[in-house]
N, C-alpha and C. Protein backbone atom coordinates (compact mmCIF):
# COMPACT_ATOMS: atom_id res chain seq x y z
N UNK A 1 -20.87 52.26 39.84
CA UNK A 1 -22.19 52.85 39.80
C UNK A 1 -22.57 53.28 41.21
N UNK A 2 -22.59 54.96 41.61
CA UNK A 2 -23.29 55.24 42.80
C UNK A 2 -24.41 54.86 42.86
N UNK A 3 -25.11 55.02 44.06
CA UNK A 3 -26.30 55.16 44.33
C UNK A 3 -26.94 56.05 43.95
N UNK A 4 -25.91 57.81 43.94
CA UNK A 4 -26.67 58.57 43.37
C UNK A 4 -26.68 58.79 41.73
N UNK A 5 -25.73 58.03 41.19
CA UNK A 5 -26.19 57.60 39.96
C UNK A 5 -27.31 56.54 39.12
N UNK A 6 -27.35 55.46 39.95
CA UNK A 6 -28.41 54.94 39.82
C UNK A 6 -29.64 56.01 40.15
N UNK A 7 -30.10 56.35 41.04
CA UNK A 7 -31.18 57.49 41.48
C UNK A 7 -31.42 58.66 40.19
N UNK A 8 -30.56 59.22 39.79
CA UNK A 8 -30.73 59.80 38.72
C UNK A 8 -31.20 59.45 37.66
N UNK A 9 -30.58 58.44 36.71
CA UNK A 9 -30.91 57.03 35.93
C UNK A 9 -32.21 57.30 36.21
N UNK A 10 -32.59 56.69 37.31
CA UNK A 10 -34.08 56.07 37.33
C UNK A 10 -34.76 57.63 37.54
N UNK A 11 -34.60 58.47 37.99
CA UNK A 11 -35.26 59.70 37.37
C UNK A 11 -35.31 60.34 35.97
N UNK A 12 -34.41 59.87 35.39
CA UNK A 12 -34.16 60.29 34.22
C UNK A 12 -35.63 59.23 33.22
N UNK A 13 -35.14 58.31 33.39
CA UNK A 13 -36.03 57.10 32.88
C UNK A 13 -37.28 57.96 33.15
N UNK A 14 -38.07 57.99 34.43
CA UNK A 14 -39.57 57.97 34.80
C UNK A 14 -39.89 59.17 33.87
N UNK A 15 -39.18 60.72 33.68
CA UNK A 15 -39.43 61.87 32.82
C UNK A 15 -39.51 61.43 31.78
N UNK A 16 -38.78 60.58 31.02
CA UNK A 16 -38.97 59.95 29.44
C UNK A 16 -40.07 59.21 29.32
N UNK A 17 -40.65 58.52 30.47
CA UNK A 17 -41.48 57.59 29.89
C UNK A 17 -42.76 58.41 30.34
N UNK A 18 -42.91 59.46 31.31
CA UNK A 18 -44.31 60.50 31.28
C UNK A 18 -44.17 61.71 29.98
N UNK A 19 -43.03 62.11 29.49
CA UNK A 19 -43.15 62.65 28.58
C UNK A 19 -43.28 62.01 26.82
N UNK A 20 -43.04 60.74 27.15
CA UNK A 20 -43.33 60.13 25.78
C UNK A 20 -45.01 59.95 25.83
N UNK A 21 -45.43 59.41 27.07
CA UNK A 21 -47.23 59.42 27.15
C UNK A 21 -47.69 60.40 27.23
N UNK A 22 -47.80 61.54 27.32
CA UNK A 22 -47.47 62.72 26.99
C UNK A 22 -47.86 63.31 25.72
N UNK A 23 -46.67 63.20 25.23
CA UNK A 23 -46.77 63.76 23.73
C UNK A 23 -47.72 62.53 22.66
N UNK A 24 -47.93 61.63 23.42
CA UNK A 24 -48.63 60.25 22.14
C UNK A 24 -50.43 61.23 22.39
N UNK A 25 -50.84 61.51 23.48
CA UNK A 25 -52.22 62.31 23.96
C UNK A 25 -52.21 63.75 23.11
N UNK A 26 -50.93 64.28 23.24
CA UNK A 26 -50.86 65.44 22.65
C UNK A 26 -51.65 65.52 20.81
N UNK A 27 -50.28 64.31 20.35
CA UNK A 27 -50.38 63.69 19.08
C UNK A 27 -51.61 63.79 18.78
N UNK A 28 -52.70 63.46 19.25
CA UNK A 28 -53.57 62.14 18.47
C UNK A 28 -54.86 63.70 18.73
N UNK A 29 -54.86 64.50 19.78
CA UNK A 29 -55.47 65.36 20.12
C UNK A 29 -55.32 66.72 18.58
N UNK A 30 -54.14 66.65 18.52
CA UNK A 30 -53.76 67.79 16.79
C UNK A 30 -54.31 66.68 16.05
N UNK A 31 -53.98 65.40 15.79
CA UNK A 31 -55.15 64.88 14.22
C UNK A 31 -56.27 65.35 14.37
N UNK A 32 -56.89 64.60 15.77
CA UNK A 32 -58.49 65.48 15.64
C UNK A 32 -58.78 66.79 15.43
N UNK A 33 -58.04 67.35 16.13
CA UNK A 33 -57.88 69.15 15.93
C UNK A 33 -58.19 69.28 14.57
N UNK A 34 -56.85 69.32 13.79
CA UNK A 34 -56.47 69.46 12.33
C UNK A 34 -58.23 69.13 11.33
N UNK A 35 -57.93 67.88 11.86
CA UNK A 35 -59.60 67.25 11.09
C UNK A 35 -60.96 68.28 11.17
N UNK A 36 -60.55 68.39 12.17
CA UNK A 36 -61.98 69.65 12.89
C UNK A 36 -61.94 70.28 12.60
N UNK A 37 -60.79 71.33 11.99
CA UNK A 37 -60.67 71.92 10.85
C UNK A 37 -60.77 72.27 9.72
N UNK A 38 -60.93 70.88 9.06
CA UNK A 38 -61.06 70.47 7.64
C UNK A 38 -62.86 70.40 7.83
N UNK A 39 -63.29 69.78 8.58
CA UNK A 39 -64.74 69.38 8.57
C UNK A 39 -65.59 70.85 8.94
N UNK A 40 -64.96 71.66 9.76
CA UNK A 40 -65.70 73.04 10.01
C UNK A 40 -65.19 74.00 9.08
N UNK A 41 -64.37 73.90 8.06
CA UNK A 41 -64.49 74.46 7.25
C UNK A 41 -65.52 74.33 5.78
N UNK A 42 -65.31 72.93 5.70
CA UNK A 42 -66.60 72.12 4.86
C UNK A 42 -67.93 72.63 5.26
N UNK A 43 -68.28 72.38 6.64
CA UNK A 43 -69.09 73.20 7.15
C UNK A 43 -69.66 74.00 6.93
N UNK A 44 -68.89 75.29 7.19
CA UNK A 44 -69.01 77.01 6.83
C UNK A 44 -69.34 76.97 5.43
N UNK A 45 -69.11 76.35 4.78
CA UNK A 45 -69.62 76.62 3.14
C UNK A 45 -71.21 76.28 2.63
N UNK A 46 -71.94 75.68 3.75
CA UNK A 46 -73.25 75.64 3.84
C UNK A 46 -73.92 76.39 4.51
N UNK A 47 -73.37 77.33 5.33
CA UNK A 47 -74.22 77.94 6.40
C UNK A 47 -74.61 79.31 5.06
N UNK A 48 -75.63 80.07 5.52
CA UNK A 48 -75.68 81.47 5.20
C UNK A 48 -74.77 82.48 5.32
N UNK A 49 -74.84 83.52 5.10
CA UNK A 49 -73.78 84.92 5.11
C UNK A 49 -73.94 85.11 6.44
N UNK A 50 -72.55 85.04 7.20
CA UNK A 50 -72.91 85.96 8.62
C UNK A 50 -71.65 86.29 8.90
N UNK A 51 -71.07 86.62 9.81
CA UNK A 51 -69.88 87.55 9.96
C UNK A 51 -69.33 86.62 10.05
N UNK A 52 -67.73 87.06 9.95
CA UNK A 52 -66.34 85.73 9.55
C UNK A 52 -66.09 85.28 11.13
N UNK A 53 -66.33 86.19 12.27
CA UNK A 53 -65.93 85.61 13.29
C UNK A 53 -66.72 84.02 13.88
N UNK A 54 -68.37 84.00 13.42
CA UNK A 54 -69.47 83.05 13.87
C UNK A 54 -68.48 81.52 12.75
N UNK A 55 -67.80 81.93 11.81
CA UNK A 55 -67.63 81.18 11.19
C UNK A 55 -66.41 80.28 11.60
N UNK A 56 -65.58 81.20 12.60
CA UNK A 56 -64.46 80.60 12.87
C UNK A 56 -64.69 79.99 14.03
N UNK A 57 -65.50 80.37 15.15
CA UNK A 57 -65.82 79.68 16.09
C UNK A 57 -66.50 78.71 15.86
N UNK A 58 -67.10 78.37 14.49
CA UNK A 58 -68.00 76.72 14.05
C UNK A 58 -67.02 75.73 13.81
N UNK A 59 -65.79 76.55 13.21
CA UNK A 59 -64.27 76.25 13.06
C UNK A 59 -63.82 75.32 14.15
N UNK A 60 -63.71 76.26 14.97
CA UNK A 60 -62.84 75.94 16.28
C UNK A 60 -63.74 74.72 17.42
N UNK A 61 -64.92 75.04 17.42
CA UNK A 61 -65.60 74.30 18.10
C UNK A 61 -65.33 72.59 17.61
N UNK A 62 -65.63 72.60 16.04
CA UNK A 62 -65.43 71.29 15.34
C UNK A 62 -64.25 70.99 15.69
N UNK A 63 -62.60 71.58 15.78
CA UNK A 63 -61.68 71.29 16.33
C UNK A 63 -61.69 71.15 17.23
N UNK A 64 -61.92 71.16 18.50
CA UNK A 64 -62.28 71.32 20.05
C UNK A 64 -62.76 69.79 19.93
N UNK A 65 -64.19 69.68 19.41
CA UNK A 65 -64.87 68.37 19.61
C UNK A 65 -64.20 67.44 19.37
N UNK A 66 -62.92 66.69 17.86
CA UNK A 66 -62.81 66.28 17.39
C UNK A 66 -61.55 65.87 17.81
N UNK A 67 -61.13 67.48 18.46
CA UNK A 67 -59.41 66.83 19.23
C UNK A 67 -59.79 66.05 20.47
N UNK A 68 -60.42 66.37 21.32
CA UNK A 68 -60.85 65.60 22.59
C UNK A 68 -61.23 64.01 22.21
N UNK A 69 -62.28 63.90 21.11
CA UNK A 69 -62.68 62.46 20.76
C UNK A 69 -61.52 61.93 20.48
N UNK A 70 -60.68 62.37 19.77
CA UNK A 70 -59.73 61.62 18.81
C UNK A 70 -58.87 61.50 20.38
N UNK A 71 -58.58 62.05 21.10
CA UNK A 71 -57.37 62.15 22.07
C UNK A 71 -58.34 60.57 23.06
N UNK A 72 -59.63 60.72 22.93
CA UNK A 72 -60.11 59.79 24.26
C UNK A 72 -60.35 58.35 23.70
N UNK A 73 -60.81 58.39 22.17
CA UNK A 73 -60.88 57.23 21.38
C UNK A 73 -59.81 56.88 20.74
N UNK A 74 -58.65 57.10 20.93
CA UNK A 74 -57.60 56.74 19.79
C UNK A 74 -57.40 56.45 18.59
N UNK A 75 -57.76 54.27 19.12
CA UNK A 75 -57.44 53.64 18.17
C UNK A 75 -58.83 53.72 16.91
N UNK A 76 -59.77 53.95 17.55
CA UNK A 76 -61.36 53.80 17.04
C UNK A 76 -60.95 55.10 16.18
N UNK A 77 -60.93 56.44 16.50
CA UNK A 77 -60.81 56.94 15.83
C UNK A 77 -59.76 57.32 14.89
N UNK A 78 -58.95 57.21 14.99
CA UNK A 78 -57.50 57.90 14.66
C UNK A 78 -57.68 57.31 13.03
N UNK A 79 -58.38 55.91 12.58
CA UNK A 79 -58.40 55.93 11.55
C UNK A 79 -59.09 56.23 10.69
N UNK A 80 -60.40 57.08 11.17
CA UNK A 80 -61.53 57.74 10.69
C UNK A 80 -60.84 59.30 10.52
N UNK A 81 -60.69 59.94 11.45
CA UNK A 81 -60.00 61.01 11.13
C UNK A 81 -58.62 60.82 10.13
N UNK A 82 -57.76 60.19 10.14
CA UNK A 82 -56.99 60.26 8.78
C UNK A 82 -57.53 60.27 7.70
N UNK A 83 -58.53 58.76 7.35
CA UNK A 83 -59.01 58.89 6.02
C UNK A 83 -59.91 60.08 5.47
N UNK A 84 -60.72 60.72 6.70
CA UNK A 84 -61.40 61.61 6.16
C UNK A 84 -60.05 63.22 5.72
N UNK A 85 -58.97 63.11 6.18
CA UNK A 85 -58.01 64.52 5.67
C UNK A 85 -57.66 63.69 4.80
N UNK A 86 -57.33 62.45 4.25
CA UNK A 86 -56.61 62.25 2.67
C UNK A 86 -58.29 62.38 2.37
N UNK A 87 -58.94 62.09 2.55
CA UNK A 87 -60.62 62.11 1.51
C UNK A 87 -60.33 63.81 1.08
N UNK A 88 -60.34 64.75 2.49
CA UNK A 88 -60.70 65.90 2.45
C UNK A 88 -59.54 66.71 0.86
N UNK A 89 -58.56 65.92 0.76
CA UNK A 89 -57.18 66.63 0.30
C UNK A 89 -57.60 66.29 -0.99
N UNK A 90 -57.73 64.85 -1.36
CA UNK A 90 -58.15 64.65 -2.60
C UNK A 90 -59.29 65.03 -3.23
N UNK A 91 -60.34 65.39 -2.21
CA UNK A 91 -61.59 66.43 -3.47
C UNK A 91 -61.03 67.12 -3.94
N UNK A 92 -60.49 68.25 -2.91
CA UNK A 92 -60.05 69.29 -2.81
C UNK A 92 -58.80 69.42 -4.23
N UNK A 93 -58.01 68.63 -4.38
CA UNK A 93 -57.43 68.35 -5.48
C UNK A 93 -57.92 67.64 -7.02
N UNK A 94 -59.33 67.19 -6.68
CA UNK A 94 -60.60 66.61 -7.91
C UNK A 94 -60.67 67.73 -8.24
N UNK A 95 -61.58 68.67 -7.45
CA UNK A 95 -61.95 69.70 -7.80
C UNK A 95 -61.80 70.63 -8.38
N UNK A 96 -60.20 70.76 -7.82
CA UNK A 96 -59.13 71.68 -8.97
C UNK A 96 -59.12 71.64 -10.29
N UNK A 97 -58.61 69.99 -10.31
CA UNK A 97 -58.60 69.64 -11.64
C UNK A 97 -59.76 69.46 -12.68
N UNK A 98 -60.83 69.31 -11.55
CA UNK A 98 -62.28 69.77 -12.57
C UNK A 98 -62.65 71.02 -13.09
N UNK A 99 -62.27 71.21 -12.17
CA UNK A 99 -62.71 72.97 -12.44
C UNK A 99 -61.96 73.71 -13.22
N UNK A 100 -60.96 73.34 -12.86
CA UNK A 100 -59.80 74.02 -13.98
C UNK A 100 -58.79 73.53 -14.83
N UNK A 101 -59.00 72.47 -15.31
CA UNK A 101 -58.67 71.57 -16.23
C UNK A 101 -57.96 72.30 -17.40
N UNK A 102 -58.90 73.07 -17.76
CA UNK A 102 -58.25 73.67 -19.33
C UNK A 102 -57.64 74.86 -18.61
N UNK A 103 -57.44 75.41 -17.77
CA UNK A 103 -57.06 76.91 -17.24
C UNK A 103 -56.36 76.46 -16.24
N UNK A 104 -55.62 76.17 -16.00
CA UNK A 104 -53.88 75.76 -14.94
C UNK A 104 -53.51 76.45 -14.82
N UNK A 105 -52.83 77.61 -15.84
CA UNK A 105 -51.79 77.67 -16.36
C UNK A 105 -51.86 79.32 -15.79
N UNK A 106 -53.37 79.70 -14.99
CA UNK A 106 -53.34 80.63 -14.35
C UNK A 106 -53.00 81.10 -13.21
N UNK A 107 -53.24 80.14 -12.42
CA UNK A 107 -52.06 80.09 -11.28
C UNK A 107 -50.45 79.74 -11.29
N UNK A 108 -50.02 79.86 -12.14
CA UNK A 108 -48.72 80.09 -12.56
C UNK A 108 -48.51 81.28 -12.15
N UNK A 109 -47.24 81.29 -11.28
CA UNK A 109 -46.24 82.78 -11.06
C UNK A 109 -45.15 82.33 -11.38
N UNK A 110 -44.33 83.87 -10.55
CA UNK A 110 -42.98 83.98 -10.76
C UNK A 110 -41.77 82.45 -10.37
N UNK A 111 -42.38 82.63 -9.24
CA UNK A 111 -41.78 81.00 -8.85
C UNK A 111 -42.71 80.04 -8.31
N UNK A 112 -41.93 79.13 -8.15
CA UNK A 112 -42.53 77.81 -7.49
C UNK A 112 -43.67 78.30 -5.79
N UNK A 113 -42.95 78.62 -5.02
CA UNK A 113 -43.22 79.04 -3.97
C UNK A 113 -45.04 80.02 -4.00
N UNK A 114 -44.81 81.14 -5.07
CA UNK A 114 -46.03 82.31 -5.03
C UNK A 114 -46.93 81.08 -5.64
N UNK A 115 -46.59 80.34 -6.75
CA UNK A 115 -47.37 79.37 -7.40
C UNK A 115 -47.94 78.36 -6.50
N UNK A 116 -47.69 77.99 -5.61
CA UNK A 116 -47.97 76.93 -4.70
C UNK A 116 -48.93 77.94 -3.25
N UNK A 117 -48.41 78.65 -2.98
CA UNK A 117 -49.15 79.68 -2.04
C UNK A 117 -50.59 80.02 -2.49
N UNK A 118 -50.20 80.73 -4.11
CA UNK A 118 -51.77 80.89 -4.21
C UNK A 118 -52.56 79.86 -4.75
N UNK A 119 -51.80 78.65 -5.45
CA UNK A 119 -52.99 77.43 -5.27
C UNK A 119 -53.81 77.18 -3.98
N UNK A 120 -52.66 77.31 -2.89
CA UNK A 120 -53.47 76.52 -1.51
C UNK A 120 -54.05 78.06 -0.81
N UNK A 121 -53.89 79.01 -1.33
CA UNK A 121 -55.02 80.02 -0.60
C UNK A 121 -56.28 79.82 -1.24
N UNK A 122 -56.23 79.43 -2.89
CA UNK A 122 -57.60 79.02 -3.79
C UNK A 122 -57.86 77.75 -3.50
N UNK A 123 -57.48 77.32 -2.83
CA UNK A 123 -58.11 75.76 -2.95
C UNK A 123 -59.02 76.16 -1.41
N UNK A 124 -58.35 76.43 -0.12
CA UNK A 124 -58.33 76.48 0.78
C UNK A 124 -59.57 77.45 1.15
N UNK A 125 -59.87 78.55 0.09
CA UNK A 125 -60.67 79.06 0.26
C UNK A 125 -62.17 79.22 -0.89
N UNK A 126 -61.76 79.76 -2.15
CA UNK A 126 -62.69 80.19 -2.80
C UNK A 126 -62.89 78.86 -3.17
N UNK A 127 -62.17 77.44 -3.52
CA UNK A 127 -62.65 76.51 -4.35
C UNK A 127 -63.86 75.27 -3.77
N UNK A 128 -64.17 76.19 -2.57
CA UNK A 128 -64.67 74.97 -1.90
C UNK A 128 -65.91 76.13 -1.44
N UNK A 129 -65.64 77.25 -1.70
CA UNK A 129 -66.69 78.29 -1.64
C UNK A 129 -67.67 77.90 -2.55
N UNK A 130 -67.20 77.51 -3.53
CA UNK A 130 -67.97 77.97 -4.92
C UNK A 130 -68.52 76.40 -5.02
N UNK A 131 -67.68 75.53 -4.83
CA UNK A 131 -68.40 74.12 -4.68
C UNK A 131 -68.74 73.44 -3.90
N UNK A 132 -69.45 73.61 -2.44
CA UNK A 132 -69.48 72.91 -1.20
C UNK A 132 -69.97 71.59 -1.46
N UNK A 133 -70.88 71.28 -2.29
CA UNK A 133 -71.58 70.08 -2.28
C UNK A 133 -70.70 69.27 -2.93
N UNK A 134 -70.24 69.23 -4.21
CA UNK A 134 -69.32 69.09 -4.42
C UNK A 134 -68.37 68.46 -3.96
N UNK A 135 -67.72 69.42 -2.93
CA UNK A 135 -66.67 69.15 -2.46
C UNK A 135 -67.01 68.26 -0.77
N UNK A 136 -68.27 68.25 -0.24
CA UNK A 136 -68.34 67.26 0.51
C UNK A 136 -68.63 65.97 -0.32
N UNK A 137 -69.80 66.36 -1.24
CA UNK A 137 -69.75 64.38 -1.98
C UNK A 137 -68.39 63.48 -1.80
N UNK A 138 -67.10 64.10 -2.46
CA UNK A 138 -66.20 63.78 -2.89
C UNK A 138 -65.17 63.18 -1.73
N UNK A 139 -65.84 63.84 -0.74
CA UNK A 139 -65.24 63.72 0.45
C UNK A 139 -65.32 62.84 1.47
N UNK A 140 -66.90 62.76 1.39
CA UNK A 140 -67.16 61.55 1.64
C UNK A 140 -67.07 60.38 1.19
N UNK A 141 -67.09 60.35 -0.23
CA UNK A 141 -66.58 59.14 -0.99
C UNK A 141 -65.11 58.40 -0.71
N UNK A 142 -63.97 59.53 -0.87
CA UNK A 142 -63.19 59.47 -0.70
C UNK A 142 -62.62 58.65 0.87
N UNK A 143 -63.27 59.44 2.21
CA UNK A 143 -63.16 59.25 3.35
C UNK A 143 -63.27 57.36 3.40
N UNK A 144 -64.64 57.37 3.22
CA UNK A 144 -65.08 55.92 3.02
C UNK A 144 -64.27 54.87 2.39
N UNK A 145 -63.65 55.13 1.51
CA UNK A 145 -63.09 54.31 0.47
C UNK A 145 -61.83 54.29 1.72
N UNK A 146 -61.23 55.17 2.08
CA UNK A 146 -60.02 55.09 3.03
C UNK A 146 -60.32 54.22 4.39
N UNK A 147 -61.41 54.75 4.88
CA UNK A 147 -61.63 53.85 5.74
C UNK A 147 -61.81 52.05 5.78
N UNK A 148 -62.21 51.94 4.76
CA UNK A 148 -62.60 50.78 4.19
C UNK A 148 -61.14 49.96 3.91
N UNK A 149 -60.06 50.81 3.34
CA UNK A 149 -58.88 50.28 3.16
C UNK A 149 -57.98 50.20 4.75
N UNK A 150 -57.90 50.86 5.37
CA UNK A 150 -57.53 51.04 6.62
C UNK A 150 -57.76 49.85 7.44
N UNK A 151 -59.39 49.23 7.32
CA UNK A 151 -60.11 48.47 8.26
C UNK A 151 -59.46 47.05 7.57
N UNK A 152 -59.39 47.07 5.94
CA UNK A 152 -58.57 45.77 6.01
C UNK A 152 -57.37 45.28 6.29
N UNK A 153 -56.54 46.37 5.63
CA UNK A 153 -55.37 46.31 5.95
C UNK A 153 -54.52 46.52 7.31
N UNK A 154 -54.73 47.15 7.84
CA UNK A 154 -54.72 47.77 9.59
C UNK A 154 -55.11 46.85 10.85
């Protein structure tokens, strides 16, 4: 073992262990993001008619806020923001199935793929258009109930 192998080694080491802390800040900064997402889109479905751009920056801002918290609070948050995207996923999937219970069979295409695309462009967009309240109740219910499981089990 040189010296200048050892030296390397231990450079090698110090880059792995600033790039693993690193990417854990990165990490936790996209949940909040992502979330901020989900919640400023929930959002936008209460505001009034105004141009799509005011809507995306209510968007982005909620992501902005939510990645920074989540990146500075971690552990506090990290499990509030999960439960609220499975809360957010499962209205969002209530809803479907409420709403279109007897009528499925319309988003059916050619394949799997167009079939799955335009579910999550309708879910993603018009189904939460048409039901905001709705689709926050559910969300919140949902969120809560996760959190609640999280806090015991966790």
């Amino acid at each position: 073992a040189s010296p200048t192998g050892i030296v390397a080694a231990l450079a090698v080491s110090v880059v792995a262990v600033l790039l693993v802390s690193y990417a854990q800040s990165i990490a936790f900064f996209l949940v909040g993001f992502l979330t901020g997402i989900l919640i400023g889109n929930i959002a936008v479905g209460f505001l009034p008619a105004m141009q799509s751009y005011i809507h995306w920056v209510i968007i982005l801002c909620c992501a902005l806020i939510l990645g920074f918290l989540a990146r500075h609070y971690q552990k506090q948050i990290i499990r509030i923001l999960t439960a609220i995207c499975g809360g957010y996923f499962l209205a969002v999937f209530t809803l479907l199935l409420i709403v279109h219970i007897d009528n499925l069979g319309v988003f059916e295409m050619g394949n799997l793929m167009d079939t799955a695309t335009g579910l999550i462009t309708y879910m993603s967009s018009s189904l939460l258009q048409d039901q905001p309240l709705a689709g926050l109740v559910l969300t919140v219910i949902y969120s809560v109930c996760g959190i609640l499981y999280q806090r015991k089990h966790h």
